PDB file of N, CA and C in Angstrom:
ATOM      1  N   MET A   1       8.452  24.716   7.114  1.00 76.00           N
ATOM      2  CA  MET A   1       7.266  24.195   7.780  1.00 76.00           C
ATOM      3  C   MET A   1       7.638  23.750   9.185  1.00 76.00           C
ATOM      4  N   PRO A   2       6.809  24.082  10.140  1.00 89.00           N
ATOM      5  CA  PRO A   2       7.107  23.659  11.513  1.00 89.00           C
ATOM      6  C   PRO A   2       6.841  22.164  11.709  1.00 89.00           C
ATOM      7  N   ASP A   3       7.566  21.594  12.659  1.00 96.00           N
ATOM      8  CA  ASP A   3       7.340  20.194  13.022  1.00 96.00           C
ATOM      9  C   ASP A   3       5.920  20.048  13.557  1.00 96.00           C
ATOM     10  N   PHE A   4       5.380  18.818  13.469  1.00 95.00           N
ATOM     11  CA  PHE A   4       4.054  18.568  14.022  1.00 95.00           C
ATOM     12  C   PHE A   4       3.993  17.148  14.558  1.00 95.00           C
ATOM     13  N   ILE A   5       3.056  16.940  15.455  1.00 95.00           N
ATOM     14  CA  ILE A   5       2.876  15.630  16.084  1.00 95.00           C
ATOM     15  C   ILE A   5       1.528  15.076  15.672  1.00 95.00           C
ATOM     16  N   LYS A   6       1.524  13.829  15.242  1.00 94.00           N
ATOM     17  CA  LYS A   6       0.291  13.099  14.909  1.00 94.00           C
ATOM     18  C   LYS A   6       0.441  11.686  15.447  1.00 94.00           C
ATOM     19  N   ASP A   7      -0.549  11.221  16.183  1.00 92.00           N
ATOM     20  CA  ASP A   7      -0.532   9.874  16.775  1.00 92.00           C
ATOM     21  C   ASP A   7       0.746   9.625  17.575  1.00 92.00           C
ATOM     22  N   ASN A   8       1.123  10.625  18.379  1.00 95.00           N
ATOM     23  CA  ASN A   8       2.308  10.535  19.242  1.00 95.00           C
ATOM     24  C   ASN A   8       3.620  10.350  18.483  1.00 95.00           C
ATOM     25  N   HIS A   9       3.657  10.801  17.244  1.00 94.00           N
ATOM     26  CA  HIS A   9       4.877  10.718  16.448  1.00 94.00           C
ATOM     27  C   HIS A   9       5.217  12.109  15.935  1.00 94.00           C
ATOM     28  N   LEU A  10       6.484  12.478  16.057  1.00 96.00           N
ATOM     29  CA  LEU A  10       6.946  13.781  15.592  1.00 96.00           C
ATOM     30  C   LEU A  10       7.323  13.700  14.113  1.00 96.00           C
ATOM     31  N   PHE A  11       6.731  14.560  13.317  1.00 96.00           N
ATOM     32  CA  PHE A  11       7.034  14.633  11.889  1.00 96.00           C
ATOM     33  C   PHE A  11       7.697  15.981  11.605  1.00 96.00           C
ATOM     34  N   HIS A  12       8.659  15.965  10.692  1.00 97.00           N
ATOM     35  CA  HIS A  12       9.408  17.169  10.349  1.00 97.00           C
ATOM     36  C   HIS A  12       8.939  17.810   9.046  1.00 97.00           C
ATOM     37  N   ASN A  13       8.190  17.045   8.236  1.00 96.00           N
ATOM     38  CA  ASN A  13       7.714  17.592   6.963  1.00 96.00           C
ATOM     39  C   ASN A  13       6.582  16.721   6.422  1.00 96.00           C
ATOM     40  N   PRO A  14       5.835  17.224   5.447  1.00 95.00           N
ATOM     41  CA  PRO A  14       4.690  16.475   4.919  1.00 95.00           C
ATOM     42  C   PRO A  14       5.079  15.216   4.148  1.00 95.00           C
ATOM     43  N   VAL A  15       6.267  15.194   3.552  1.00 96.00           N
ATOM     44  CA  VAL A  15       6.710  13.990   2.830  1.00 96.00           C
ATOM     45  C   VAL A  15       6.912  12.842   3.813  1.00 96.00           C
ATOM     46  N   GLU A  16       7.547  13.147   4.924  1.00 96.00           N
ATOM     47  CA  GLU A  16       7.754  12.133   5.968  1.00 96.00           C
ATOM     48  C   GLU A  16       6.406  11.593   6.454  1.00 96.00           C
ATOM     49  N   PHE A  17       5.428  12.484   6.632  1.00 96.00           N
ATOM     50  CA  PHE A  17       4.099  12.067   7.081  1.00 96.00           C
ATOM     51  C   PHE A  17       3.425  11.174   6.044  1.00 96.00           C
ATOM     52  N   ALA A  18       3.464  11.585   4.765  1.00 97.00           N
ATOM     53  CA  ALA A  18       2.840  10.791   3.698  1.00 97.00           C
ATOM     54  C   ALA A  18       3.485   9.407   3.608  1.00 97.00           C
ATOM     55  N   LEU A  19       4.809   9.358   3.693  1.00 97.00           N
ATOM     56  CA  LEU A  19       5.491   8.062   3.615  1.00 97.00           C
ATOM     57  C   LEU A  19       5.186   7.181   4.821  1.00 97.00           C
ATOM     58  N   SER A  20       4.876   7.793   5.956  1.00 96.00           N
ATOM     59  CA  SER A  20       4.500   6.978   7.115  1.00 96.00           C
ATOM     60  C   SER A  20       3.163   6.285   6.874  1.00 96.00           C
ATOM     61  N   LYS A  21       2.346   6.848   5.987  1.00 97.00           N
ATOM     62  CA  LYS A  21       1.039   6.273   5.701  1.00 97.00           C
ATOM     63  C   LYS A  21       1.061   5.264   4.548  1.00 97.00           C
ATOM     64  N   ILE A  22       1.867   5.514   3.507  1.00 98.00           N
ATOM     65  CA  ILE A  22       1.852   4.604   2.350  1.00 98.00           C
ATOM     66  C   ILE A  22       3.204   3.942   2.097  1.00 98.00           C
ATOM     67  N   GLY A  23       4.216   4.288   2.894  1.00 97.00           N
ATOM     68  CA  GLY A  23       5.544   3.721   2.694  1.00 97.00           C
ATOM     69  C   GLY A  23       5.683   2.343   3.308  1.00 97.00           C
ATOM     70  N   GLY A  24       6.855   1.798   3.180  1.00 95.00           N
ATOM     71  CA  GLY A  24       7.117   0.458   3.684  1.00 95.00           C
ATOM     72  C   GLY A  24       7.161  -0.528   2.533  1.00 95.00           C
ATOM     73  N   THR A  25       7.402  -1.752   2.859  1.00 96.00           N
ATOM     74  CA  THR A  25       7.610  -2.774   1.841  1.00 96.00           C
ATOM     75  C   THR A  25       6.338  -3.163   1.099  1.00 96.00           C
ATOM     76  N   TYR A  26       5.194  -3.204   1.778  1.00 98.00           N
ATOM     77  CA  TYR A  26       4.000  -3.798   1.171  1.00 98.00           C
ATOM     78  C   TYR A  26       2.835  -2.850   0.911  1.00 98.00           C
ATOM     79  N   LYS A  27       2.806  -1.690   1.532  1.00 98.00           N
ATOM     80  CA  LYS A  27       1.630  -0.822   1.388  1.00 98.00           C
ATOM     81  C   LYS A  27       1.430  -0.340  -0.046  1.00 98.00           C
ATOM     82  N   MET A  28       2.480   0.137  -0.692  1.00 98.00           N
ATOM     83  CA  MET A  28       2.309   0.615  -2.068  1.00 98.00           C
ATOM     84  C   MET A  28       1.951  -0.519  -3.022  1.00 98.00           C
ATOM     85  N   PRO A  29       2.604  -1.688  -2.927  1.00 98.00           N
ATOM     86  CA  PRO A  29       2.168  -2.790  -3.795  1.00 98.00           C
ATOM     87  C   PRO A  29       0.716  -3.218  -3.561  1.00 98.00           C
ATOM     88  N   ILE A  30       0.259  -3.158  -2.321  1.00 98.00           N
ATOM     89  CA  ILE A  30      -1.136  -3.485  -2.030  1.00 98.00           C
ATOM     90  C   ILE A  30      -2.057  -2.465  -2.697  1.00 98.00           C
ATOM     91  N   LEU A  31      -1.767  -1.187  -2.498  1.00 98.00           N
ATOM     92  CA  LEU A  31      -2.587  -0.139  -3.113  1.00 98.00           C
ATOM     93  C   LEU A  31      -2.587  -0.259  -4.627  1.00 98.00           C
ATOM     94  N   TRP A  32      -1.427  -0.557  -5.199  1.00 98.00           N
ATOM     95  CA  TRP A  32      -1.317  -0.691  -6.664  1.00 98.00           C
ATOM     96  C   TRP A  32      -2.225  -1.807  -7.168  1.00 98.00           C
ATOM     97  N   ARG A  33      -2.256  -2.920  -6.464  1.00 98.00           N
ATOM     98  CA  ARG A  33      -3.106  -4.038  -6.878  1.00 98.00           C
ATOM     99  C   ARG A  33      -4.592  -3.702  -6.729  1.00 98.00           C
ATOM    100  N   LEU A  34      -4.937  -2.987  -5.679  1.00 98.00           N
ATOM    101  CA  LEU A  34      -6.351  -2.683  -5.409  1.00 98.00           C
ATOM    102  C   LEU A  34      -6.912  -1.565  -6.279  1.00 98.00           C
ATOM    103  N   LYS A  35      -6.065  -0.898  -7.048  1.00 98.00           N
ATOM    104  CA  LYS A  35      -6.547   0.238  -7.846  1.00 98.00           C
ATOM    105  C   LYS A  35      -7.556  -0.176  -8.907  1.00 98.00           C
ATOM    106  N   ASP A  36      -7.511  -1.422  -9.350  1.00 97.00           N
ATOM    107  CA  ASP A  36      -8.372  -1.876 -10.439  1.00 97.00           C
ATOM    108  C   ASP A  36      -9.506  -2.806 -10.018  1.00 97.00           C
ATOM    109  N   LYS A  37      -9.349  -3.476  -8.872  1.00 98.00           N
ATOM    110  CA  LYS A  37     -10.382  -4.434  -8.473  1.00 98.00           C
ATOM    111  C   LYS A  37     -10.242  -4.788  -6.995  1.00 98.00           C
ATOM    112  N   LYS A  38     -11.256  -5.462  -6.476  1.00 98.00           N
ATOM    113  CA  LYS A  38     -11.214  -5.971  -5.109  1.00 98.00           C
ATOM    114  C   LYS A  38     -10.344  -7.232  -5.085  1.00 98.00           C
ATOM    115  N   TRP A  39      -9.633  -7.416  -3.983  1.00 98.00           N
ATOM    116  CA  TRP A  39      -8.805  -8.601  -3.812  1.00 98.00           C
ATOM    117  C   TRP A  39      -9.126  -9.252  -2.476  1.00 98.00           C
ATOM    118  N   ARG A  40      -9.033 -10.570  -2.452  1.00 97.00           N
ATOM    119  CA  ARG A  40      -9.153 -11.314  -1.210  1.00 97.00           C
ATOM    120  C   ARG A  40      -7.771 -11.440  -0.587  1.00 97.00           C
ATOM    121  N   PHE A  41      -7.722 -11.706   0.716  1.00 95.00           N
ATOM    122  CA  PHE A  41      -6.446 -11.835   1.416  1.00 95.00           C
ATOM    123  C   PHE A  41      -5.558 -12.871   0.742  1.00 95.00           C
ATOM    124  N   SER A  42      -6.125 -14.026   0.436  1.00 94.00           N
ATOM    125  CA  SER A  42      -5.322 -15.109  -0.155  1.00 94.00           C
ATOM    126  C   SER A  42      -4.759 -14.721  -1.526  1.00 94.00           C
ATOM    127  N   GLU A  43      -5.505 -13.923  -2.289  1.00 97.00           N
ATOM    128  CA  GLU A  43      -5.011 -13.463  -3.589  1.00 97.00           C
ATOM    129  C   GLU A  43      -3.839 -12.503  -3.412  1.00 97.00           C
ATOM    130  N   LEU A  44      -3.979 -11.589  -2.466  1.00 98.00           N
ATOM    131  CA  LEU A  44      -2.879 -10.666  -2.175  1.00 98.00           C
ATOM    132  C   LEU A  44      -1.658 -11.437  -1.687  1.00 98.00           C
ATOM    133  N   GLN A  45      -1.893 -12.413  -0.852  1.00 96.00           N
ATOM    134  CA  GLN A  45      -0.812 -13.228  -0.305  1.00 96.00           C
ATOM    135  C   GLN A  45      -0.042 -13.937  -1.420  1.00 96.00           C
ATOM    136  N   ARG A  46      -0.757 -14.514  -2.365  1.00 97.00           N
ATOM    137  CA  ARG A  46      -0.105 -15.202  -3.483  1.00 97.00           C
ATOM    138  C   ARG A  46       0.672 -14.226  -4.376  1.00 97.00           C
ATOM    139  N   SER A  47       0.110 -13.022  -4.566  1.00 97.00           N
ATOM    140  CA  SER A  47       0.760 -12.071  -5.469  1.00 97.00           C
ATOM    141  C   SER A  47       1.959 -11.377  -4.815  1.00 97.00           C
ATOM    142  N   LEU A  48       2.000 -11.368  -3.491  1.00 97.00           N
ATOM    143  CA  LEU A  48       3.127 -10.792  -2.750  1.00 97.00           C
ATOM    144  C   LEU A  48       3.858 -11.932  -2.055  1.00 97.00           C
ATOM    145  N   ALA A  49       4.534 -12.730  -2.834  1.00 91.00           N
ATOM    146  CA  ALA A  49       5.117 -13.989  -2.364  1.00 91.00           C
ATOM    147  C   ALA A  49       6.080 -13.830  -1.191  1.00 91.00           C
ATOM    148  N   HIS A  50       6.743 -12.699  -1.081  1.00 95.00           N
ATOM    149  CA  HIS A  50       7.732 -12.514  -0.018  1.00 95.00           C
ATOM    150  C   HIS A  50       7.118 -11.979   1.275  1.00 95.00           C
ATOM    151  N   ALA A  51       5.835 -11.660   1.255  1.00 96.00           N
ATOM    152  CA  ALA A  51       5.173 -11.124   2.448  1.00 96.00           C
ATOM    153  C   ALA A  51       4.696 -12.255   3.347  1.00 96.00           C
ATOM    154  N   SER A  52       5.082 -12.213   4.602  1.00 96.00           N
ATOM    155  CA  SER A  52       4.566 -13.199   5.552  1.00 96.00           C
ATOM    156  C   SER A  52       3.116 -12.840   5.866  1.00 96.00           C
ATOM    157  N   ASP A  53       2.373 -13.795   6.386  1.00 95.00           N
ATOM    158  CA  ASP A  53       0.983 -13.539   6.791  1.00 95.00           C
ATOM    159  C   ASP A  53       0.926 -12.355   7.754  1.00 95.00           C
ATOM    160  N   ARG A  54       1.849 -12.347   8.697  1.00 97.00           N
ATOM    161  CA  ARG A  54       1.880 -11.304   9.719  1.00 97.00           C
ATOM    162  C   ARG A  54       2.124  -9.925   9.109  1.00 97.00           C
ATOM    163  N   MET A  55       3.101  -9.820   8.221  1.00 98.00           N
ATOM    164  CA  MET A  55       3.433  -8.524   7.623  1.00 98.00           C
ATOM    165  C   MET A  55       2.310  -8.031   6.705  1.00 98.00           C
ATOM    166  N   LEU A  56       1.725  -8.943   5.935  1.00 98.00           N
ATOM    167  CA  LEU A  56       0.624  -8.569   5.059  1.00 98.00           C
ATOM    168  C   LEU A  56      -0.576  -8.116   5.889  1.00 98.00           C
ATOM    169  N   SER A  57      -0.907  -8.854   6.935  1.00 97.00           N
ATOM    170  CA  SER A  57      -2.018  -8.485   7.817  1.00 97.00           C
ATOM    171  C   SER A  57      -1.786  -7.123   8.454  1.00 97.00           C
ATOM    172  N   LYS A  58      -0.563  -6.871   8.894  1.00 98.00           N
ATOM    173  CA  LYS A  58      -0.217  -5.593   9.530  1.00 98.00           C
ATOM    174  C   LYS A  58      -0.397  -4.440   8.541  1.00 98.00           C
ATOM    175  N   ALA A  59       0.111  -4.600   7.326  1.00 98.00           N
ATOM    176  CA  ALA A  59      -0.006  -3.544   6.317  1.00 98.00           C
ATOM    177  C   ALA A  59      -1.472  -3.294   5.970  1.00 98.00           C
ATOM    178  N   LEU A  60      -2.253  -4.353   5.812  1.00 98.00           N
ATOM    179  CA  LEU A  60      -3.675  -4.205   5.500  1.00 98.00           C
ATOM    180  C   LEU A  60      -4.415  -3.485   6.626  1.00 98.00           C
ATOM    181  N   LYS A  61      -4.148  -3.874   7.868  1.00 98.00           N
ATOM    182  CA  LYS A  61      -4.804  -3.237   9.012  1.00 98.00           C
ATOM    183  C   LYS A  61      -4.476  -1.741   9.068  1.00 98.00           C
ATOM    184  N   GLU A  62      -3.220  -1.402   8.816  1.00 98.00           N
ATOM    185  CA  GLU A  62      -2.818   0.004   8.852  1.00 98.00           C
ATOM    186  C   GLU A  62      -3.481   0.792   7.720  1.00 98.00           C
ATOM    187  N   LEU A  63      -3.542   0.201   6.524  1.00 98.00           N
ATOM    188  CA  LEU A  63      -4.189   0.877   5.398  1.00 98.00           C
ATOM    189  C   LEU A  63      -5.680   1.073   5.642  1.00 98.00           C
ATOM    190  N   VAL A  64      -6.319   0.098   6.277  1.00 98.00           N
ATOM    191  CA  VAL A  64      -7.737   0.227   6.636  1.00 98.00           C
ATOM    192  C   VAL A  64      -7.896   1.330   7.689  1.00 98.00           C
ATOM    193  N   ALA A  65      -7.070   1.276   8.735  1.00 98.00           N
ATOM    194  CA  ALA A  65      -7.166   2.261   9.818  1.00 98.00           C
ATOM    195  C   ALA A  65      -6.942   3.685   9.319  1.00 98.00           C
ATOM    196  N   ASP A  66      -6.070   3.847   8.333  1.00 98.00           N
ATOM    197  CA  ASP A  66      -5.759   5.180   7.801  1.00 98.00           C
ATOM    198  C   ASP A  66      -6.691   5.599   6.669  1.00 98.00           C
ATOM    199  N   GLY A  67      -7.660   4.753   6.317  1.00 98.00           N
ATOM    200  CA  GLY A  67      -8.670   5.122   5.337  1.00 98.00           C
ATOM    201  C   GLY A  67      -8.252   5.003   3.883  1.00 98.00           C
ATOM    202  N   PHE A  68      -7.200   4.247   3.591  1.00 98.00           N
ATOM    203  CA  PHE A  68      -6.756   4.063   2.211  1.00 98.00           C
ATOM    204  C   PHE A  68      -7.461   2.893   1.527  1.00 98.00           C
ATOM    205  N   ILE A  69      -7.900   1.916   2.322  1.00 98.00           N
ATOM    206  CA  ILE A  69      -8.640   0.768   1.799  1.00 98.00           C
ATOM    207  C   ILE A  69      -9.770   0.424   2.761  1.00 98.00           C
ATOM    208  N   THR A  70     -10.716  -0.377   2.266  1.00 98.00           N
ATOM    209  CA  THR A  70     -11.778  -0.888   3.124  1.00 98.00           C
ATOM    210  C   THR A  70     -11.706  -2.405   3.144  1.00 98.00           C
ATOM    211  N   LYS A  71     -12.229  -2.957   4.221  1.00 98.00           N
ATOM    212  CA  LYS A  71     -12.276  -4.410   4.403  1.00 98.00           C
ATOM    213  C   LYS A  71     -13.741  -4.791   4.546  1.00 98.00           C
ATOM    214  N   GLU A  72     -14.179  -5.708   3.685  1.00 98.00           N
ATOM    215  CA  GLU A  72     -15.566  -6.172   3.752  1.00 98.00           C
ATOM    216  C   GLU A  72     -15.561  -7.661   4.085  1.00 98.00           C
ATOM    217  N   VAL A  73     -16.234  -8.008   5.172  1.00 95.00           N
ATOM    218  CA  VAL A  73     -16.312  -9.397   5.627  1.00 95.00           C
ATOM    219  C   VAL A  73     -17.687  -9.933   5.289  1.00 95.00           C
ATOM    220  N   PHE A  74     -17.724 -11.074   4.604  1.00 93.00           N
ATOM    221  CA  PHE A  74     -18.983 -11.709   4.215  1.00 93.00           C
ATOM    222  C   PHE A  74     -19.281 -12.856   5.171  1.00 93.00           C
ATOM    223  N   ALA A  75     -20.526 -12.949   5.609  1.00 92.00           N
ATOM    224  CA  ALA A  75     -20.941 -13.994   6.547  1.00 92.00           C
ATOM    225  C   ALA A  75     -21.156 -15.298   5.794  1.00 92.00           C
ATOM    226  N   GLU A  76     -20.063 -15.945   5.472  1.00 92.00           N
ATOM    227  CA  GLU A  76     -20.089 -17.221   4.752  1.00 92.00           C
ATOM    228  C   GLU A  76     -19.203 -18.209   5.498  1.00 92.00           C
ATOM    229  N   VAL A  77     -19.332 -19.457   5.138  1.00 93.00           N
ATOM    230  CA  VAL A  77     -18.454 -20.491   5.691  1.00 93.00           C
ATOM    231  C   VAL A  77     -17.721 -21.131   4.524  1.00 93.00           C
ATOM    232  N   PRO A  78     -16.405 -21.021   4.459  1.00 89.00           N
ATOM    233  CA  PRO A  78     -15.556 -20.222   5.343  1.00 89.00           C
ATOM    234  C   PRO A  78     -15.746 -18.734   5.079  1.00 89.00           C
ATOM    235  N   PRO A  79     -15.382 -17.893   6.065  1.00 89.00           N
ATOM    236  CA  PRO A  79     -15.565 -16.453   5.899  1.00 89.00           C
ATOM    237  C   PRO A  79     -14.783 -15.925   4.687  1.00 89.00           C
ATOM    238  N   ARG A  80     -15.396 -14.989   3.989  1.00 92.00           N
ATOM    239  CA  ARG A  80     -14.748 -14.367   2.836  1.00 92.00           C
ATOM    240  C   ARG A  80     -14.515 -12.903   3.180  1.00 92.00           C
ATOM    241  N   VAL A  81     -13.302 -12.430   2.908  1.00 95.00           N
ATOM    242  CA  VAL A  81     -12.935 -11.044   3.173  1.00 95.00           C
ATOM    243  C   VAL A  81     -12.393 -10.450   1.885  1.00 95.00           C
ATOM    244  N   GLU A  82     -12.894  -9.267   1.525  1.00 98.00           N
ATOM    245  CA  GLU A  82     -12.414  -8.571   0.346  1.00 98.00           C
ATOM    246  C   GLU A  82     -11.934  -7.179   0.733  1.00 98.00           C
ATOM    247  N   TYR A  83     -10.862  -6.773   0.082  1.00 98.00           N
ATOM    248  CA  TYR A  83     -10.305  -5.445   0.288  1.00 98.00           C
ATOM    249  C   TYR A  83     -10.500  -4.637  -0.984  1.00 98.00           C
ATOM    250  N   SER A  84     -10.837  -3.355  -0.799  1.00 98.00           N
ATOM    251  CA  SER A  84     -10.990  -2.459  -1.945  1.00 98.00           C
ATOM    252  C   SER A  84     -10.396  -1.098  -1.587  1.00 98.00           C
ATOM    253  N   ILE A  85     -10.080  -0.341  -2.611  1.00 98.00           N
ATOM    254  CA  ILE A  85      -9.433   0.954  -2.419  1.00 98.00           C
ATOM    255  C   ILE A  85     -10.498   2.038  -2.208  1.00 98.00           C
ATOM    256  N   THR A  86     -10.161   3.042  -1.426  1.00 98.00           N
ATOM    257  CA  THR A  86     -11.047   4.177  -1.164  1.00 98.00           C
ATOM    258  C   THR A  86     -10.614   5.368  -2.023  1.00 98.00           C
ATOM    259  N   GLU A  87     -11.353   6.453  -1.931  1.00 98.00           N
ATOM    260  CA  GLU A  87     -10.975   7.681  -2.642  1.00 98.00           C
ATOM    261  C   GLU A  87      -9.596   8.157  -2.190  1.00 98.00           C
ATOM    262  N   ARG A  88      -9.336   8.087  -0.890  1.00 98.00           N
ATOM    263  CA  ARG A  88      -8.014   8.476  -0.372  1.00 98.00           C
ATOM    264  C   ARG A  88      -6.930   7.584  -0.986  1.00 98.00           C
ATOM    265  N   GLY A  89      -7.207   6.309  -1.059  1.00 98.00           N
ATOM    266  CA  GLY A  89      -6.246   5.388  -1.650  1.00 98.00           C
ATOM    267  C   GLY A  89      -6.016   5.676  -3.122  1.00 98.00           C
ATOM    268  N   LEU A  90      -7.085   5.994  -3.838  1.00 98.00           N
ATOM    269  CA  LEU A  90      -6.948   6.311  -5.266  1.00 98.00           C
ATOM    270  C   LEU A  90      -6.081   7.543  -5.493  1.00 98.00           C
ATOM    271  N   LYS A  91      -6.160   8.514  -4.581  1.00 98.00           N
ATOM    272  CA  LYS A  91      -5.306   9.703  -4.702  1.00 98.00           C
ATOM    273  C   LYS A  91      -3.825   9.336  -4.606  1.00 98.00           C
ATOM    274  N   SER A  92      -3.500   8.291  -3.856  1.00 98.00           N
ATOM    275  CA  SER A  92      -2.100   7.881  -3.700  1.00 98.00           C
ATOM    276  C   SER A  92      -1.547   7.198  -4.949  1.00 98.00           C
ATOM    277  N   ILE A  93      -2.416   6.702  -5.821  1.00 98.00           N
ATOM    278  CA  ILE A  93      -1.967   5.968  -7.009  1.00 98.00           C
ATOM    279  C   ILE A  93      -1.125   6.851  -7.925  1.00 98.00           C
ATOM    280  N   VAL A  94      -1.459   8.123  -8.036  1.00 98.00           N
ATOM    281  CA  VAL A  94      -0.677   9.055  -8.860  1.00 98.00           C
ATOM    282  C   VAL A  94       0.759   9.124  -8.342  1.00 98.00           C
ATOM    283  N   ILE A  95       0.900   9.199  -7.035  1.00 97.00           N
ATOM    284  CA  ILE A  95       2.224   9.275  -6.410  1.00 97.00           C
ATOM    285  C   ILE A  95       2.965   7.959  -6.587  1.00 97.00           C
ATOM    286  N   ILE A  96       2.269   6.859  -6.360  1.00 98.00           N
ATOM    287  CA  ILE A  96       2.885   5.538  -6.499  1.00 98.00           C
ATOM    288  C   ILE A  96       3.336   5.315  -7.936  1.00 98.00           C
ATOM    289  N   ASP A  97       2.511   5.717  -8.903  1.00 98.00           N
ATOM    290  CA  ASP A  97       2.884   5.560 -10.309  1.00 98.00           C
ATOM    291  C   ASP A  97       4.123   6.391 -10.641  1.00 98.00           C
ATOM    292  N   ALA A  98       4.196   7.609 -10.120  1.00 98.00           N
ATOM    293  CA  ALA A  98       5.380   8.447 -10.365  1.00 98.00           C
ATOM    294  C   ALA A  98       6.632   7.799  -9.773  1.00 98.00           C
ATOM    295  N   LEU A  99       6.534   7.269  -8.570  1.00 97.00           N
ATOM    296  CA  LEU A  99       7.667   6.574  -7.960  1.00 97.00           C
ATOM    297  C   LEU A  99       8.042   5.323  -8.749  1.00 97.00           C
ATOM    298  N   ARG A 100       7.040   4.620  -9.223  1.00 97.00           N
ATOM    299  CA  ARG A 100       7.266   3.408 -10.024  1.00 97.00           C
ATOM    300  C   ARG A 100       8.009   3.740 -11.318  1.00 97.00           C
ATOM    301  N   GLN A 101       7.560   4.783 -12.015  1.00 98.00           N
ATOM    302  CA  GLN A 101       8.219   5.185 -13.261  1.00 98.00           C
ATOM    303  C   GLN A 101       9.650   5.651 -12.987  1.00 98.00           C
ATOM    304  N   TYR A 102       9.832   6.396 -11.897  1.00 98.00           N
ATOM    305  CA  TYR A 102      11.175   6.834 -11.531  1.00 98.00           C
ATOM    306  C   TYR A 102      12.055   5.635 -11.189  1.00 98.00           C
ATOM    307  N   GLY A 103      11.494   4.648 -10.532  1.00 97.00           N
ATOM    308  CA  GLY A 103      12.236   3.423 -10.230  1.00 97.00           C
ATOM    309  C   GLY A 103      12.691   2.713 -11.494  1.00 97.00           C
ATOM    310  N   PHE A 104      11.799   2.606 -12.497  1.00 97.00           N
ATOM    311  CA  PHE A 104      12.181   2.004 -13.784  1.00 97.00           C
ATOM    312  C   PHE A 104      13.302   2.797 -14.441  1.00 97.00           C
ATOM    313  N   GLU A 105      13.205   4.123 -14.372  1.00 97.00           N
ATOM    314  CA  GLU A 105      14.237   4.983 -14.955  1.00 97.00           C
ATOM    315  C   GLU A 105      15.588   4.757 -14.265  1.00 97.00           C
ATOM    316  N   LEU A 106      15.574   4.702 -12.946  1.00 97.00           N
ATOM    317  CA  LEU A 106      16.815   4.438 -12.212  1.00 97.00           C
ATOM    318  C   LEU A 106      17.380   3.065 -12.534  1.00 97.00           C
ATOM    319  N   MET A 107      16.512   2.084 -12.671  1.00 97.00           N
ATOM    320  CA  MET A 107      16.974   0.739 -13.022  1.00 97.00           C
ATOM    321  C   MET A 107      17.697   0.753 -14.365  1.00 97.00           C
ATOM    322  N   ARG A 108      17.150   1.481 -15.337  1.00 97.00           N
ATOM    323  CA  ARG A 108      17.816   1.598 -16.641  1.00 97.00           C
ATOM    324  C   ARG A 108      19.167   2.289 -16.490  1.00 97.00           C
ATOM    325  N   GLU A 109      19.205   3.375 -15.717  1.00 97.00           N
ATOM    326  CA  GLU A 109      20.447   4.109 -15.522  1.00 97.00           C
ATOM    327  C   GLU A 109      21.517   3.254 -14.847  1.00 97.00           C
ATOM    328  N   TYR A 110      21.103   2.387 -13.955  1.00 97.00           N
ATOM    329  CA  TYR A 110      22.024   1.505 -13.262  1.00 97.00           C
ATOM    330  C   TYR A 110      22.220   0.165 -13.990  1.00 97.00           C
ATOM    331  N   ASP A 111      21.640   0.075 -15.190  1.00 97.00           N
ATOM    332  CA  ASP A 111      21.748  -1.118 -16.038  1.00 97.00           C
ATOM    333  C   ASP A 111      21.236  -2.376 -15.317  1.00 97.00           C
ATOM    334  N   ILE A 112      20.088  -2.218 -14.673  1.00 97.00           N
ATOM    335  CA  ILE A 112      19.443  -3.339 -13.993  1.00 97.00           C
ATOM    336  C   ILE A 112      18.380  -3.887 -14.936  1.00 97.00           C
ATOM    337  N   LYS A 113      18.444  -5.154 -15.222  1.00 91.00           N
ATOM    338  CA  LYS A 113      17.492  -5.797 -16.132  1.00 91.00           C
ATOM    339  C   LYS A 113      16.158  -6.011 -15.443  1.00 91.00           C
ATOM    340  N   GLN A 114      15.089  -5.786 -16.204  1.00 84.00           N
ATOM    341  CA  GLN A 114      13.740  -5.974 -15.635  1.00 84.00           C
ATOM    342  C   GLN A 114      13.266  -7.398 -15.832  1.00 84.00           C
TER     343      GLN A 114
END
């Protein structure tokens, strides 16, 4: 496959491109949580204890911009924001689940306790 450029970034293959969209420390865990229900920012923050506000906000903004999740802001005091998964995001769950299962398998092979 020939190299291609998207958003001023050179990609060498489709796997590299896909990982640029859902890879990183927090994007897959966010998508995994949103697969079943809507979550508020504070709920995601509590469930991803190691994520700073800045890193979580950055991952959410990127997922929204790339069409994997939506952000709904409610005109309330205090403002309420909910995130939900899109059809594009749901398609990624199959891949995330396969990686998750492979990760569990590797953990067993390396004798890592869950």
